[in-house]
Amino acid sequence: MINPTEMQQLFRRHLRLCRVHEGERVVVLSQGRRRENYAEAFLYAARDLGARAYHLRLPEGLPTDGTWAVGASELAHNPEAVAALSRADLVIDCVFLLFSPAQMAIQEAGTRVLSAVEPIELLARLFPTPEHRERVEAGAELLAKASTLRFTNPHGTDVTYRLGAYPTITEYGYTDQPGRWDHWPAAFVFTGGADDGVDGEIVLGPGDALLPQNTYVSGPVRFRIERGFITDIRGGLDAELIRSYMESFRDPRGYGMSHVGWGLDERAHWHGLWPPSFPGGMGMELRSVYGNVMFSIGPNNELGGPNDTACHLDIPMRDCSLFLDDEPVVIDGDVVVEEMKPAGSRR
Ligand code: FE2
């Protein structure tokens, strides 16, 4: 267990990575009674570094339809709060605004945004480092100049994304650049294919993970993808569950292909540590697992695209091979580009 003093020290170290300094304006955003202890620890950590910090607390949201767009609706009806957040240098988001219009407006004002919602043990264990940032940025450099991304796996996946339409996004767990968002913890890179530019087949194998379901599939689940949309999902119970989940949104745009990329944190585990079940929280550990390939279904508005469907699945996969313009980046679940490997394992 991490006590309140240790939490404050951990957050102070993190805010130093975010370059919080004397005179900066830091707002901690929370909602209802959730993560009150995070909000408090961030406040004092920020003040400790000389920042002018305050806490903005939203009322608990009305019951929703249970989708992932948590928190967004409260800010959507609260322009005064959005205006206040936009005047900050750094917003610590303990709500999880996701890619809501409110968050986009705050970032456009030049405010950097850090999401911190995962369990404290995970924040501590996957504490961000400049070295991970460098490796994620090395990946982003390769991804940004590629015109195709193809990935395969032993179960029959062979899918190609036509790139170039959308920017490349890095997540390495902290933010020190104006207007930049990040999510603690994280170490991965992604982009999206052109709206009509994803074709092929993705076949999930046993142990591939579904987020936000927070389950492993026993596989196989076979997705056929044509011109950027899923046209067929086949398999056993797993496929049935995915299909019925997606159908429940009654939105054809929910079948669009969203972001794709790979994970780079060698400290992240595929399995839960304690309790030994599924990794906790909202799955940032699985998204970050070194050498995973994660593809996503649904919206691409986070990349600047037109699809803002509420149907969203992130699916980290194991044992994949990923190629940029036919050059290998990940082979059988292992990163093969030197600049992206942990310092200790480079040749
Ligand atoms: Fe996603």
Short mmCIF file of C-alpha atoms and ligand atoms in Angstrom, two decimals:
data_model
loop_
_atom_site.label_atom_id
_atom_site.label_comp_id
_atom_site.label_asym_id
_atom_site.label_seq_id
_atom_site.Cartn_x
_atom_site.Cartn_y
_atom_site.Cartn_z
CA MET A 1 0.00 0.00 0.00
CA ILE A 2 1.13 3.52 -0.75
CA ASN A 3 0.40 6.01 2.04
CA PRO A 4 -0.68 9.64 1.45
CA THR A 5 2.85 11.01 2.03
CA GLU A 6 4.35 8.58 -0.48
CA MET A 7 1.60 9.46 -2.94
CA GLN A 8 2.39 13.14 -2.65
CA GLN A 9 6.09 12.43 -3.17
CA LEU A 10 5.32 10.27 -6.20
CA PHE A 11 3.12 13.00 -7.70
CA ARG A 12 5.78 15.61 -6.97
CA ARG A 13 8.34 13.56 -8.91
CA HIS A 14 5.85 13.25 -11.73
CA LEU A 15 5.08 16.97 -11.84
CA ARG A 16 8.80 17.65 -12.08
CA LEU A 17 8.86 15.48 -15.22
CA CYS A 18 6.00 17.67 -16.49
CA ARG A 19 8.27 20.67 -15.75
CA VAL A 20 5.87 22.24 -13.28
CA HIS A 21 7.70 25.20 -11.81
CA GLU A 22 7.38 28.38 -9.79
CA GLY A 23 4.37 30.47 -10.80
CA GLU A 24 2.74 27.90 -13.11
CA ARG A 25 -1.03 27.60 -12.97
CA VAL A 26 -2.07 24.00 -12.22
CA VAL A 27 -5.70 22.89 -11.93
CA VAL A 28 -6.62 19.48 -10.60
CA LEU A 29 -9.94 18.27 -11.99
CA SER A 30 -11.99 15.62 -10.24
CA GLN A 31 -15.59 14.52 -10.08
CA GLY A 32 -17.80 13.54 -7.16
CA ARG A 33 -15.88 11.62 -4.53
CA ARG A 34 -13.73 9.73 -7.03
CA ARG A 35 -9.96 10.00 -6.59
CA GLU A 36 -10.25 12.70 -3.94
CA ASN A 37 -6.97 11.40 -2.53
CA TYR A 38 -5.26 11.88 -5.92
CA ALA A 39 -6.62 15.42 -6.17
CA GLU A 40 -5.35 16.30 -2.72
CA ALA A 41 -1.90 14.80 -3.28
CA PHE A 42 -1.52 16.57 -6.65
CA LEU A 43 -2.55 19.89 -5.11
CA TYR A 44 0.11 19.78 -2.44
CA ALA A 45 2.72 18.36 -4.81
CA ALA A 46 2.09 21.26 -7.22
CA ARG A 47 2.21 23.83 -4.44
CA ASP A 48 5.42 22.29 -3.21
CA LEU A 49 6.98 23.08 -6.59
CA GLY A 50 5.88 26.71 -6.37
CA ALA A 51 2.86 26.42 -8.69
CA ARG A 52 -0.43 28.23 -8.11
CA ALA A 53 -2.72 25.24 -7.77
CA TYR A 54 -6.39 24.75 -7.12
CA HIS A 55 -8.93 21.95 -7.30
CA LEU A 56 -11.94 22.05 -9.59
CA ARG A 57 -14.49 19.46 -8.59
CA LEU A 58 -17.44 18.57 -10.81
CA PRO A 59 -20.65 17.04 -9.49
CA GLU A 60 -21.08 13.33 -9.99
CA GLY A 61 -22.55 12.72 -13.44
CA LEU A 62 -26.08 11.63 -14.12
CA PRO A 63 -26.37 7.91 -14.87
CA THR A 64 -25.17 7.30 -18.41
CA ASP A 65 -25.74 4.51 -20.87
CA GLY A 66 -22.52 2.99 -19.60
CA THR A 67 -20.27 3.91 -22.53
CA TRP A 68 -16.69 5.09 -22.26
CA ALA A 69 -17.47 8.81 -22.53
CA VAL A 70 -17.21 9.23 -18.77
CA GLY A 71 -16.98 12.76 -17.40
CA ALA A 72 -17.33 14.43 -20.76
CA SER A 73 -20.98 15.27 -20.33
CA GLU A 74 -20.47 17.24 -17.10
CA LEU A 75 -17.99 19.60 -18.75
CA ALA A 76 -20.09 19.82 -21.90
CA HIS A 77 -22.73 21.64 -19.85
CA ASN A 78 -20.27 23.77 -17.94
CA PRO A 79 -18.53 26.35 -20.16
CA GLU A 80 -17.29 28.30 -17.11
CA ALA A 81 -15.33 25.26 -15.97
CA VAL A 82 -13.90 24.74 -19.48
CA ALA A 83 -12.87 28.41 -19.57
CA ALA A 84 -11.16 28.11 -16.18
CA LEU A 85 -9.32 24.95 -17.23
CA SER A 86 -8.24 26.60 -20.50
CA ARG A 87 -6.49 29.35 -18.54
CA ALA A 88 -4.28 26.83 -16.73
CA ASP A 89 -0.80 25.77 -17.83
CA LEU A 90 -1.47 22.20 -16.77
CA VAL A 91 -4.71 20.37 -16.03
CA ILE A 92 -4.43 17.15 -14.05
CA ASP A 93 -7.45 15.17 -15.17
CA CYS A 94 -8.54 12.73 -12.47
CA VAL A 95 -11.92 12.26 -14.21
CA PHE A 96 -10.87 10.95 -17.62
CA LEU A 97 -12.16 13.39 -20.18
CA LEU A 98 -11.02 11.11 -22.96
CA PHE A 99 -11.07 12.96 -26.27
CA SER A 100 -14.12 15.02 -25.43
CA PRO A 101 -14.79 18.36 -27.16
CA ALA A 102 -14.04 19.99 -23.80
CA GLN A 103 -10.58 18.41 -23.63
CA MET A 104 -9.86 19.43 -27.22
CA ALA A 105 -10.83 23.04 -26.43
CA ILE A 106 -8.57 23.06 -23.37
CA GLN A 107 -5.62 21.71 -25.37
CA GLU A 108 -6.23 24.19 -28.17
CA ALA A 109 -5.81 26.97 -25.62
CA GLY A 110 -2.24 25.72 -25.11
CA THR A 111 -2.95 23.98 -21.81
CA ARG A 112 -1.27 20.65 -21.33
CA VAL A 113 -3.46 17.88 -19.97
CA LEU A 114 -2.41 14.88 -17.96
CA SER A 115 -4.85 12.04 -17.23
CA ALA A 116 -4.19 10.22 -13.97
CA VAL A 117 -6.90 7.70 -13.22
CA GLU A 118 -5.18 4.33 -12.97
CA PRO A 119 -4.64 2.54 -9.62
CA ILE A 120 -1.85 4.08 -7.56
CA GLU A 121 0.22 0.88 -7.56
CA LEU A 122 0.28 1.02 -11.36
CA LEU A 123 1.23 4.70 -11.39
CA ALA A 124 4.17 3.83 -9.15
CA ARG A 125 5.29 0.65 -10.92
CA LEU A 126 5.13 2.09 -14.45
CA PHE A 127 6.48 5.50 -13.46
CA PRO A 128 7.37 7.34 -16.68
CA THR A 129 11.00 7.95 -17.61
CA PRO A 130 12.74 10.15 -20.19
CA GLU A 131 14.28 6.97 -21.58
CA HIS A 132 10.83 5.54 -22.39
CA ARG A 133 9.90 8.86 -23.91
CA GLU A 134 12.93 8.75 -26.21
CA ARG A 135 12.09 5.25 -27.36
CA VAL A 136 8.42 6.12 -27.95
CA GLU A 137 9.52 9.19 -29.92
CA ALA A 138 11.90 7.05 -31.97
CA GLY A 139 8.90 4.88 -32.85
CA ALA A 140 6.81 7.92 -33.71
CA GLU A 141 9.49 9.17 -36.08
CA LEU A 142 9.40 5.91 -38.03
CA LEU A 143 5.62 5.73 -37.99
CA ALA A 144 5.17 9.33 -39.12
CA LYS A 145 7.17 8.84 -42.29
CA ALA A 146 5.70 5.45 -43.28
CA SER A 147 3.05 5.18 -45.94
CA THR A 148 1.83 1.69 -45.04
CA LEU A 149 1.56 -0.34 -41.85
CA ARG A 150 0.95 -4.06 -42.14
CA PHE A 151 0.69 -6.57 -39.33
CA THR A 152 0.35 -10.33 -39.16
CA ASN A 153 0.17 -13.04 -36.51
CA PRO A 154 0.36 -16.84 -36.43
CA HIS A 155 -3.46 -17.11 -36.32
CA GLY A 156 -3.92 -15.69 -39.80
CA THR A 157 -3.93 -11.91 -39.34
CA ASP A 158 -2.82 -10.00 -42.42
CA VAL A 159 -4.04 -6.43 -42.54
CA THR A 160 -2.70 -3.28 -44.15
CA TYR A 161 -3.33 0.33 -43.14
CA ARG A 162 -2.72 3.12 -45.65
CA LEU A 163 -1.10 5.91 -43.64
CA GLY A 164 -0.56 9.62 -44.15
CA ALA A 165 -4.07 10.91 -43.50
CA TYR A 166 -3.64 11.25 -39.74
CA PRO A 167 -0.93 12.35 -37.33
CA THR A 168 1.17 10.06 -35.19
CA ILE A 169 0.48 10.24 -31.45
CA THR A 170 2.88 9.39 -28.65
CA GLU A 171 1.96 8.39 -25.13
CA TYR A 172 4.79 8.15 -22.63
CA GLY A 173 3.06 9.12 -19.40
CA TYR A 174 3.90 12.81 -18.86
CA THR A 175 3.65 16.10 -20.69
CA ASP A 176 5.93 19.13 -20.77
CA GLN A 177 4.83 20.73 -24.07
CA PRO A 178 2.04 23.31 -24.40
CA GLY A 179 -1.27 21.83 -25.58
CA ARG A 180 -0.05 18.25 -25.33
CA TRP A 181 -2.11 15.52 -23.66
CA ASP A 182 -0.74 12.37 -22.09
CA HIS A 183 -1.91 9.56 -19.86
CA TRP A 184 0.01 8.17 -16.89
CA PRO A 185 1.11 5.39 -17.23
CA ALA A 186 1.74 4.75 -20.92
CA ALA A 187 4.46 3.83 -23.40
CA PHE A 188 3.18 3.34 -26.91
CA VAL A 189 2.76 5.02 -30.26
CA PHE A 190 -0.09 5.00 -32.74
CA THR A 191 -1.70 6.52 -35.78
CA GLY A 192 -4.75 5.72 -37.90
CA GLY A 193 -5.29 4.48 -41.43
CA ALA A 194 -7.06 6.58 -44.05
CA ASP A 195 -10.85 6.44 -43.60
CA ASP A 196 -11.19 3.99 -46.53
CA GLY A 197 -7.61 2.69 -46.29
CA VAL A 198 -7.65 -0.42 -44.08
CA ASP A 199 -8.06 -3.84 -45.70
CA GLY A 200 -7.44 -7.44 -44.74
CA GLU A 201 -8.12 -9.81 -41.91
CA ILE A 202 -7.38 -9.65 -38.19
CA VAL A 203 -7.59 -12.90 -36.24
CA LEU A 204 -7.39 -12.72 -32.45
CA GLY A 205 -5.65 -15.61 -30.72
CA PRO A 206 -5.96 -16.91 -27.15
CA GLY A 207 -4.84 -14.29 -24.65
CA ASP A 208 -5.42 -11.25 -26.82
CA ALA A 209 -7.27 -8.68 -24.73
CA LEU A 210 -10.47 -6.71 -25.11
CA LEU A 211 -10.70 -3.24 -23.58
CA PRO A 212 -12.97 -1.89 -22.11
CA GLN A 213 -14.36 -5.39 -21.49
CA ASN A 214 -11.19 -6.17 -19.57
CA THR A 215 -11.16 -9.79 -20.66
CA TYR A 216 -8.88 -12.08 -22.59
CA VAL A 217 -10.33 -13.90 -25.58
CA SER A 218 -9.88 -17.63 -25.96
CA GLY A 219 -9.89 -17.06 -29.74
CA PRO A 220 -9.99 -17.33 -32.60
CA VAL A 221 -12.02 -14.24 -33.53
CA ARG A 222 -11.87 -13.34 -37.21
CA PHE A 223 -12.54 -9.75 -38.37
CA ARG A 224 -12.81 -9.06 -42.08
CA ILE A 225 -11.96 -5.44 -42.92
CA GLU A 226 -12.78 -3.76 -46.20
CA ARG A 227 -12.06 -0.13 -47.10
CA GLY A 228 -11.69 0.89 -43.47
CA PHE A 229 -14.71 -0.90 -42.04
CA ILE A 230 -15.33 -4.24 -40.37
CA THR A 231 -17.67 -6.22 -42.57
CA ASP A 232 -17.69 -9.56 -40.77
CA ILE A 233 -16.88 -10.95 -37.29
CA ARG A 234 -16.66 -14.70 -36.85
CA GLY A 235 -15.70 -17.08 -34.06
CA GLY A 236 -17.22 -18.63 -30.98
CA LEU A 237 -18.51 -16.99 -27.84
CA ASP A 238 -15.88 -14.21 -27.98
CA ALA A 239 -17.03 -13.15 -31.44
CA GLU A 240 -20.64 -13.28 -30.28
CA LEU A 241 -19.89 -10.99 -27.33
CA ILE A 242 -17.94 -8.51 -29.46
CA ARG A 243 -20.66 -8.49 -32.10
CA SER A 244 -23.49 -7.92 -29.65
CA TYR A 245 -21.53 -5.21 -27.83
CA MET A 246 -20.93 -3.38 -31.09
CA GLU A 247 -24.51 -3.82 -32.26
CA SER A 248 -25.78 -2.28 -29.02
CA PHE A 249 -24.55 1.17 -30.15
CA ARG A 250 -26.79 1.04 -33.24
CA ASP A 251 -24.20 3.05 -35.10
CA PRO A 252 -22.67 1.87 -38.39
CA ARG A 253 -19.64 4.11 -37.72
CA GLY A 254 -18.84 1.87 -34.73
CA TYR A 255 -17.45 -0.62 -37.29
CA GLY A 256 -14.80 1.85 -38.47
CA MET A 257 -11.10 1.12 -37.96
CA SER A 258 -9.50 3.40 -35.41
CA HIS A 259 -5.92 3.72 -34.19
CA VAL A 260 -3.11 1.17 -34.57
CA GLY A 261 0.36 0.98 -33.07
CA TRP A 262 2.64 -0.90 -30.68
CA GLY A 263 3.70 -0.92 -27.01
CA LEU A 264 7.18 -0.19 -25.62
CA ASP A 265 7.22 -0.67 -21.85
CA GLU A 266 9.25 -3.73 -20.89
CA ARG A 267 8.02 -3.30 -17.28
CA ALA A 268 4.37 -3.82 -18.24
CA HIS A 269 2.90 -7.28 -17.75
CA TRP A 270 0.33 -9.10 -19.80
CA HIS A 271 -1.09 -10.67 -16.64
CA GLY A 272 -2.31 -9.01 -13.45
CA LEU A 273 0.25 -8.93 -10.65
CA TRP A 274 -1.94 -8.56 -7.60
CA PRO A 275 -4.64 -9.66 -7.38
CA PRO A 276 -3.39 -12.16 -9.95
CA SER A 277 -6.18 -11.74 -12.47
CA PHE A 278 -6.75 -9.19 -15.18
CA PRO A 279 -4.44 -6.15 -14.96
CA GLY A 280 -6.20 -3.43 -12.98
CA GLY A 281 -7.79 -0.16 -13.92
CA MET A 282 -8.62 0.73 -17.48
CA GLY A 283 -5.94 -1.31 -19.16
CA MET A 284 -3.04 1.11 -19.63
CA GLU A 285 -0.64 -1.66 -18.63
CA LEU A 286 -1.87 -3.96 -21.42
CA ARG A 287 -1.74 -1.11 -23.94
CA SER A 288 1.89 -0.50 -23.01
CA VAL A 289 3.21 -4.09 -23.04
CA TYR A 290 6.52 -4.20 -24.90
CA GLY A 291 6.11 -5.57 -28.42
CA ASN A 292 2.33 -5.80 -28.37
CA VAL A 293 0.40 -4.62 -31.40
CA MET A 294 -2.79 -2.78 -30.52
CA PHE A 295 -5.53 -2.02 -32.97
CA SER A 296 -8.71 -0.21 -32.21
CA ILE A 297 -12.26 -0.11 -33.46
CA GLY A 298 -14.54 2.91 -33.67
CA PRO A 299 -13.81 6.63 -33.45
CA ASN A 300 -10.92 8.48 -35.06
CA ASN A 301 -11.78 11.99 -33.85
CA GLU A 302 -8.84 11.80 -31.42
CA LEU A 303 -6.66 11.83 -34.55
CA GLY A 304 -8.67 14.64 -36.15
CA GLY A 305 -10.93 12.32 -38.16
CA PRO A 306 -14.69 12.60 -38.64
CA ASN A 307 -15.78 9.46 -36.77
CA ASP A 308 -16.87 10.25 -33.19
CA THR A 309 -18.92 7.11 -32.54
CA ALA A 310 -19.20 6.06 -28.89
CA CYS A 311 -18.44 2.43 -29.83
CA HIS A 312 -14.77 1.95 -29.03
CA LEU A 313 -12.67 -1.13 -28.45
CA ASP A 314 -8.91 -1.28 -27.94
CA ILE A 315 -7.44 -4.72 -28.62
CA PRO A 316 -3.81 -5.36 -27.62
CA MET A 317 -2.53 -8.49 -29.39
CA ARG A 318 0.41 -10.79 -28.72
CA ASP A 319 2.95 -12.45 -30.99
CA CYS A 320 2.33 -10.13 -33.92
CA SER A 321 4.76 -8.97 -36.56
CA LEU A 322 4.44 -5.38 -37.73
CA PHE A 323 6.00 -3.77 -40.79
CA LEU A 324 6.25 -0.13 -41.88
CA ASP A 325 6.70 0.07 -45.66
CA ASP A 326 7.69 -3.62 -45.48
CA GLU A 327 10.47 -2.91 -42.94
CA PRO A 328 10.11 -4.97 -39.74
CA VAL A 329 9.42 -3.11 -36.50
CA VAL A 330 8.02 -5.95 -34.37
CA ILE A 331 8.67 -9.62 -35.12
CA ASP A 332 6.70 -12.30 -33.24
CA GLY A 333 5.93 -9.88 -30.43
CA ASP A 334 9.47 -8.56 -30.06
CA VAL A 335 10.70 -5.11 -31.05
CA VAL A 336 13.52 -5.33 -33.61
CA VAL A 337 14.47 -1.66 -34.05
CA GLU A 338 17.49 -0.81 -31.88
CA GLU A 339 16.38 2.72 -30.91
CA MET A 340 13.15 1.37 -29.43
CA LYS A 341 14.74 -1.36 -27.30
CA PRO A 342 15.49 -0.84 -23.60
CA ALA A 343 19.02 0.54 -23.19
CA GLY A 344 20.25 -2.64 -21.50
CA SER A 345 19.23 -4.94 -24.35
CA ARG A 346 20.70 -3.06 -27.31
CA ARG A 347 23.50 -4.63 -29.23
FE FE2 B 1 -8.50 3.63 -28.16
#
